[in-house]
PDB file of C-alpha atoms in Angstrom:
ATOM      1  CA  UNK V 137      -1.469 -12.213   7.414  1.00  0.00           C
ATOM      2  CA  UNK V 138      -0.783 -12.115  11.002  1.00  0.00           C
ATOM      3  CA  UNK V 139      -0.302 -15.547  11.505  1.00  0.00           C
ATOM      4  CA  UNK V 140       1.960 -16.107   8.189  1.00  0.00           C
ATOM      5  CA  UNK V 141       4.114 -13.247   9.016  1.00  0.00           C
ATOM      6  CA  UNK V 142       4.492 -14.975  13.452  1.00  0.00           C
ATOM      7  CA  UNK V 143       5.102 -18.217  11.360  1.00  0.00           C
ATOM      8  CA  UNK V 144       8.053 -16.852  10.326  1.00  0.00           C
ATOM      9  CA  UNK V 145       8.879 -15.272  13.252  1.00  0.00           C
ATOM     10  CA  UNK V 146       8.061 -11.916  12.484  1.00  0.00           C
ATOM     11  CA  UNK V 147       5.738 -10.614  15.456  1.00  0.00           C
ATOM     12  CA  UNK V 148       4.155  -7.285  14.806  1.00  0.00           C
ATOM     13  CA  UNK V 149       1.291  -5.082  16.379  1.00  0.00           C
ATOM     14  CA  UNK V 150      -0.309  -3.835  13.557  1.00  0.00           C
ATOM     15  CA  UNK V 151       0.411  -4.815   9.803  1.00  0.00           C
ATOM     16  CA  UNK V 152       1.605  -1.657   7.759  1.00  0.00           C
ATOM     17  CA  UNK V 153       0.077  -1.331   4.325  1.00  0.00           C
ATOM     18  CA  UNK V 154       1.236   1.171   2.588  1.00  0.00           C
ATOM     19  CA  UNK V 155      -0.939   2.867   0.067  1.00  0.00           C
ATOM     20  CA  UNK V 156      -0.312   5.820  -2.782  1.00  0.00           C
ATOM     21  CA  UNK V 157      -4.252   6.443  -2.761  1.00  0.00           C
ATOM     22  CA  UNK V 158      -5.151   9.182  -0.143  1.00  0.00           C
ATOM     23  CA  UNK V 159      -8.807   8.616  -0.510  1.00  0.00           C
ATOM     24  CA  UNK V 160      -8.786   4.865   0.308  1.00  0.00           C
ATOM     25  CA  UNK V 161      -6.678   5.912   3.473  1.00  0.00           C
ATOM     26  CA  UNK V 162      -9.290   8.211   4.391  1.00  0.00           C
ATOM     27  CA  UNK V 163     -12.190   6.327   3.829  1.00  0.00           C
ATOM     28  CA  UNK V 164     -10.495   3.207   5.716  1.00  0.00           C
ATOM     29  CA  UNK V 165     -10.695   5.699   8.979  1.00  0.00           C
ATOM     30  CA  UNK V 166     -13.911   7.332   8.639  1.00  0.00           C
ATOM     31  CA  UNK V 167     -16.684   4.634   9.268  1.00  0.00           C
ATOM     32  CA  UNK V 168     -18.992   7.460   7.564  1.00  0.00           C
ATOM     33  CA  UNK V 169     -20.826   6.000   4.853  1.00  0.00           C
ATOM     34  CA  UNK V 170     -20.641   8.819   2.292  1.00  0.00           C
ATOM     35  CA  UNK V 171     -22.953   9.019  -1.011  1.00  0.00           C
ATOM     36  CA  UNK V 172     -20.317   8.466  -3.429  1.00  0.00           C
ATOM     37  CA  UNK V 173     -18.967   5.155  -1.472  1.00  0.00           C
ATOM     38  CA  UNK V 174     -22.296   3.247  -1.059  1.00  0.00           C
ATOM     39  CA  UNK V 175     -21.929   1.220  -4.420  1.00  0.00           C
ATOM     40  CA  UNK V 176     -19.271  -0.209  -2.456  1.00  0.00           C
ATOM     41  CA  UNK V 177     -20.178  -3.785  -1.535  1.00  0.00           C
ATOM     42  CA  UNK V 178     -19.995  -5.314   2.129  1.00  0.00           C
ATOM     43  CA  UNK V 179     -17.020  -7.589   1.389  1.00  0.00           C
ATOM     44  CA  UNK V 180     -14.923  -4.443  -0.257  1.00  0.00           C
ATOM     45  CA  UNK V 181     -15.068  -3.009   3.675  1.00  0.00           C
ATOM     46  CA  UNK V 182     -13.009  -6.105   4.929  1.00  0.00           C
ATOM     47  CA  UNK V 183      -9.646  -3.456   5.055  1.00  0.00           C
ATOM     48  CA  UNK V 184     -11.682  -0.667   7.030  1.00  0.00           C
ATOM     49  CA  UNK V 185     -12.412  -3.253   9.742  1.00  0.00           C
ATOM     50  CA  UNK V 186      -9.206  -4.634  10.047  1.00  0.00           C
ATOM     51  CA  UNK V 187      -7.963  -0.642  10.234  1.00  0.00           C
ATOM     52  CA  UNK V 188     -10.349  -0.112  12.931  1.00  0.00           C
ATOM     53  CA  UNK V 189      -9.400  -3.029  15.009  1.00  0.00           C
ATOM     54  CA  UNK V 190      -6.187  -1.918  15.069  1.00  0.00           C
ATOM     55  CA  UNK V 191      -4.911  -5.193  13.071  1.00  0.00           C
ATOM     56  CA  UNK V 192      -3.551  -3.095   9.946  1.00  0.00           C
ATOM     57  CA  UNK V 193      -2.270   0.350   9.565  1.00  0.00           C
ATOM     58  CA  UNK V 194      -2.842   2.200   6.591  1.00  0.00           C
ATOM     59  CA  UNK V 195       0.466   4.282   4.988  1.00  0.00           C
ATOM     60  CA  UNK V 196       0.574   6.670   2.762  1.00  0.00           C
ATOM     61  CA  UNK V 197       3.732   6.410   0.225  1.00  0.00           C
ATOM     62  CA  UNK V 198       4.563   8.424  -2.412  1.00  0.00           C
ATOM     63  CA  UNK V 199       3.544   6.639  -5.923  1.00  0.00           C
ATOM     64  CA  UNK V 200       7.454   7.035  -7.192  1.00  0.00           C
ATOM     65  CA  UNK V 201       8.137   5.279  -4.312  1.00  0.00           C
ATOM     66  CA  UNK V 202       5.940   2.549  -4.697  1.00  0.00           C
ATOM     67  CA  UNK V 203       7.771  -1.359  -4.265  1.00  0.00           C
ATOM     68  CA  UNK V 204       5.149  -2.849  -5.963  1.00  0.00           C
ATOM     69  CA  UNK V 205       5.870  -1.645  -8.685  1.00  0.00           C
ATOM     70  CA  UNK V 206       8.770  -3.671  -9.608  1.00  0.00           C
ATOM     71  CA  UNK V 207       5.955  -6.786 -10.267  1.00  0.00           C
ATOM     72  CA  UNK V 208       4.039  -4.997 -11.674  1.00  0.00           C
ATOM     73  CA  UNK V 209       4.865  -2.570 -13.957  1.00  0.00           C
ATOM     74  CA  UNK V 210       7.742  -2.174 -16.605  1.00  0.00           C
ATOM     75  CA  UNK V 211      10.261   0.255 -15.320  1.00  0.00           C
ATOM     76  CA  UNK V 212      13.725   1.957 -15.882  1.00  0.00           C
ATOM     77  CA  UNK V 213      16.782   0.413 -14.847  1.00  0.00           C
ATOM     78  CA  UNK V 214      17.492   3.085 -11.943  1.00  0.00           C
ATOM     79  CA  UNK V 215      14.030   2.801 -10.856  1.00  0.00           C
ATOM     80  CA  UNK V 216      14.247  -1.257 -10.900  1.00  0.00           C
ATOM     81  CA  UNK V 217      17.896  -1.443  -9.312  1.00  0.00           C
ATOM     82  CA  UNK V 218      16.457   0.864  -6.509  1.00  0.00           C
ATOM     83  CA  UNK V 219      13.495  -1.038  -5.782  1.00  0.00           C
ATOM     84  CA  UNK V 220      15.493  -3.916  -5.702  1.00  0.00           C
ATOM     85  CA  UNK V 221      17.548  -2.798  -3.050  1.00  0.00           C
ATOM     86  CA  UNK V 222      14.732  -1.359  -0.904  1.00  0.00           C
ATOM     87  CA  UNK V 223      13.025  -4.872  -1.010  1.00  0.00           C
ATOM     88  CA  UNK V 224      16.823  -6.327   0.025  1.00  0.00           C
ATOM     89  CA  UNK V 225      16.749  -8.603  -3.287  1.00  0.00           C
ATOM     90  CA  UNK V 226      19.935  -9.183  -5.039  1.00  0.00           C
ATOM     91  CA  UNK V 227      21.670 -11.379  -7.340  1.00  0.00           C
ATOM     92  CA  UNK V 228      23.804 -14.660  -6.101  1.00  0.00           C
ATOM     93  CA  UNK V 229      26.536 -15.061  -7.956  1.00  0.00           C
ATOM     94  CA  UNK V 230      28.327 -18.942  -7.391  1.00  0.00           C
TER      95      UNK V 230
END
């Protein structure tokens, strides 16, 4: 992700992911294996490695405020229109 974002000229430290599930946050930064994680296979820990490199940081965000959303779930107009403008995507009218 790194190297597609510094393709486009975009150089950052750490990638922010932002995330409405505190429990995935908080297992990403506890290495701890706990007894209700270990059916949780290898290739599943590829995000807590990356967030203990330092490569990614892990944000929490408010599920209303959520940009995925918009592809992936149907919503209200207000809620659309506002998304839209968060992610900067508008209409071009010629």
């Amino acid at each position: 992700m790194k190297q597609q974002l510094s393709d486009y000229g975009i150089i950052l430290d750490h990638i922010p992911i932002r995330c409405d599930n505190t429990s995935a946050i908080n297992l990403s930064k506890n290495p701890v294996q706990h007894s209700r994680t270990k059916h949780i296979e290898i290739r599943y820990h590829f995000l807590r490695d990356h967030v203990q490199k330092k490569d990614c940081v892990l944000e929490f965000v408010d599920t209303k405020n959520q940009l995925a959303d918009i592809f992936i779930k149907p919503l209200r107009k207000e809620t659309f229109f506002a998304i839209r403008r968060e992610l900067e995507l508008f209409e071009i009218y010629k």
